[in-house]
Amino acid sequence: EVIAANKPILLLGDLDHPWIKVYVPETALGKIRLGDAARIFVDSFPGQPFQGHVTWISDQAEFTPKNIQTAEERVNLVYAVKISIQNAQRRLKAGMPADAELPTNAAGARSGSAAQ
């Protein structure tokens, strides 16, 4: 096969340490701290949350990514938040769509993938 220039030929993932990136509205950012607990929900395991914790909070606002479902949400400024997820049984797979819930209920935004 021929590989085009500037195209990846291999993607590696660490399924022992997956993470999810969610987008938090500016109004909720002050309620979130590094180390905060989070629950992750994926369609493959309904009603079975995965436990995680906040490991990174962006210091710059951005417009909501285009893959967020409603036009109203896409025009808002948000902050990216990375949540590391416990996956001891390796049930989460790369690319699974997911929802995240923080104790403050501040981040219910969808993510592009649950395990990266």
Short mmCIF file of C-alpha atoms in Angstrom, two decimals:
data_model
loop_
_atom_site.label_atom_id
_atom_site.label_comp_id
_atom_site.label_asym_id
_atom_site.label_seq_id
_atom_site.Cartn_x
_atom_site.Cartn_y
_atom_site.Cartn_z
CA GLU A 1 0.00 0.00 0.00
CA VAL A 2 1.00 3.59 -0.53
CA ILE A 3 0.73 6.01 2.37
CA ALA A 4 -0.01 9.65 1.66
CA ALA A 5 2.29 12.33 3.00
CA ASN A 6 1.43 13.69 6.46
CA LYS A 7 -0.91 10.77 7.22
CA PRO A 8 -0.44 8.51 10.25
CA ILE A 9 0.50 4.91 9.57
CA LEU A 10 -0.06 3.68 13.12
CA LEU A 11 -1.95 4.91 16.17
CA LEU A 12 -1.00 3.61 19.60
CA GLY A 13 -3.27 3.67 22.61
CA ASP A 14 -2.78 2.82 26.26
CA LEU A 15 -5.97 1.03 27.28
CA ASP A 16 -4.65 0.63 30.83
CA HIS A 17 -4.76 4.42 31.26
CA PRO A 18 -7.58 5.80 29.09
CA TRP A 19 -8.81 9.36 29.31
CA ILE A 20 -11.63 11.48 28.03
CA LYS A 21 -11.68 15.15 27.10
CA VAL A 22 -14.89 17.01 27.99
CA TYR A 23 -15.79 20.64 27.51
CA VAL A 24 -16.96 22.66 30.48
CA PRO A 25 -18.84 25.97 30.19
CA GLU A 26 -17.07 29.01 31.57
CA THR A 27 -19.78 29.43 34.21
CA ALA A 28 -18.94 26.00 35.68
CA LEU A 29 -15.15 26.20 35.48
CA GLY A 30 -14.74 27.61 39.00
CA LYS A 31 -16.42 24.51 40.46
CA ILE A 32 -13.87 22.07 39.03
CA ARG A 33 -10.47 21.29 40.55
CA LEU A 34 -7.63 18.94 39.67
CA GLY A 35 -8.24 15.60 41.35
CA ASP A 36 -12.04 15.96 41.40
CA ALA A 37 -13.89 12.67 41.00
CA ALA A 38 -15.87 12.02 37.83
CA ARG A 39 -18.16 9.31 36.50
CA ILE A 40 -17.95 8.26 32.86
CA PHE A 41 -20.86 6.66 30.99
CA VAL A 42 -20.57 4.79 27.67
CA ASP A 43 -23.38 3.34 25.58
CA SER A 44 -21.82 -0.13 25.60
CA PHE A 45 -22.34 -0.42 29.37
CA PRO A 46 -25.59 1.43 30.21
CA GLY A 47 -26.04 2.20 33.89
CA GLN A 48 -22.47 1.13 34.69
CA PRO A 49 -20.36 4.23 35.35
CA PHE A 50 -16.58 4.14 35.16
CA GLN A 51 -14.70 6.07 37.83
CA GLY A 52 -12.20 8.75 36.94
CA HIS A 53 -10.64 11.99 38.12
CA VAL A 54 -9.73 15.35 36.62
CA THR A 55 -6.07 15.41 35.58
CA TRP A 56 -5.88 18.57 33.44
CA ILE A 57 -7.85 21.78 32.95
CA SER A 58 -7.12 24.04 30.00
CA ASP A 59 -6.09 27.59 30.77
CA GLN A 60 -7.58 28.91 27.52
CA ALA A 61 -11.18 29.18 26.42
CA GLU A 62 -12.24 27.88 23.03
CA PHE A 63 -15.44 27.65 21.08
CA THR A 64 -17.32 24.41 21.62
CA PRO A 65 -16.09 21.78 19.12
CA LYS A 66 -18.29 21.11 16.10
CA ASN A 67 -19.01 17.54 17.18
CA ILE A 68 -21.18 18.83 20.06
CA GLN A 69 -24.75 18.14 19.07
CA THR A 70 -26.71 21.41 19.29
CA ALA A 71 -26.05 24.69 17.53
CA GLU A 72 -26.74 26.58 20.76
CA GLU A 73 -23.92 24.76 22.53
CA ARG A 74 -21.46 25.13 19.64
CA VAL A 75 -21.33 28.93 19.88
CA ASN A 76 -20.42 29.04 23.58
CA LEU A 77 -16.93 29.41 25.02
CA VAL A 78 -15.80 26.35 26.94
CA TYR A 79 -12.69 24.96 28.62
CA ALA A 80 -11.29 21.52 27.84
CA VAL A 81 -10.95 19.18 30.83
CA LYS A 82 -9.10 15.86 30.75
CA ILE A 83 -10.40 13.03 32.94
CA SER A 84 -8.30 9.90 33.51
CA ILE A 85 -10.45 6.78 33.78
CA GLN A 86 -10.00 3.55 35.73
CA ASN A 87 -10.09 0.66 33.26
CA ALA A 88 -8.58 -2.29 35.14
CA GLN A 89 -10.71 -4.82 33.24
CA ARG A 90 -9.99 -3.14 29.87
CA ARG A 91 -13.68 -2.81 29.07
CA LEU A 92 -13.23 0.66 27.58
CA LYS A 93 -11.92 0.74 24.02
CA ALA A 94 -10.41 3.55 21.98
CA GLY A 95 -12.96 5.80 20.32
CA MET A 96 -16.02 4.92 22.42
CA PRO A 97 -18.36 7.94 22.66
CA ALA A 98 -18.92 8.88 26.28
CA ASP A 99 -20.54 11.30 28.70
CA ALA A 100 -18.86 12.59 31.84
CA GLU A 101 -20.48 13.66 35.09
CA LEU A 102 -18.65 15.68 37.71
CA PRO A 103 -19.97 16.05 41.28
CA THR A 104 -20.90 19.66 40.53
CA ASN A 105 -22.76 18.40 37.44
CA ALA A 106 -20.73 21.02 35.59
CA ALA A 107 -19.52 18.86 32.72
CA GLY A 108 -22.07 16.83 30.90
CA ALA A 109 -20.61 17.57 27.50
CA ARG A 110 -20.00 14.85 24.97
CA SER A 111 -16.54 13.82 24.00
CA GLY A 112 -15.06 12.52 20.81
CA SER A 113 -13.76 9.38 22.48
CA ALA A 114 -13.60 7.77 25.86
CA ALA A 115 -10.37 5.88 25.64
CA GLN A 116 -7.30 7.50 24.18
#
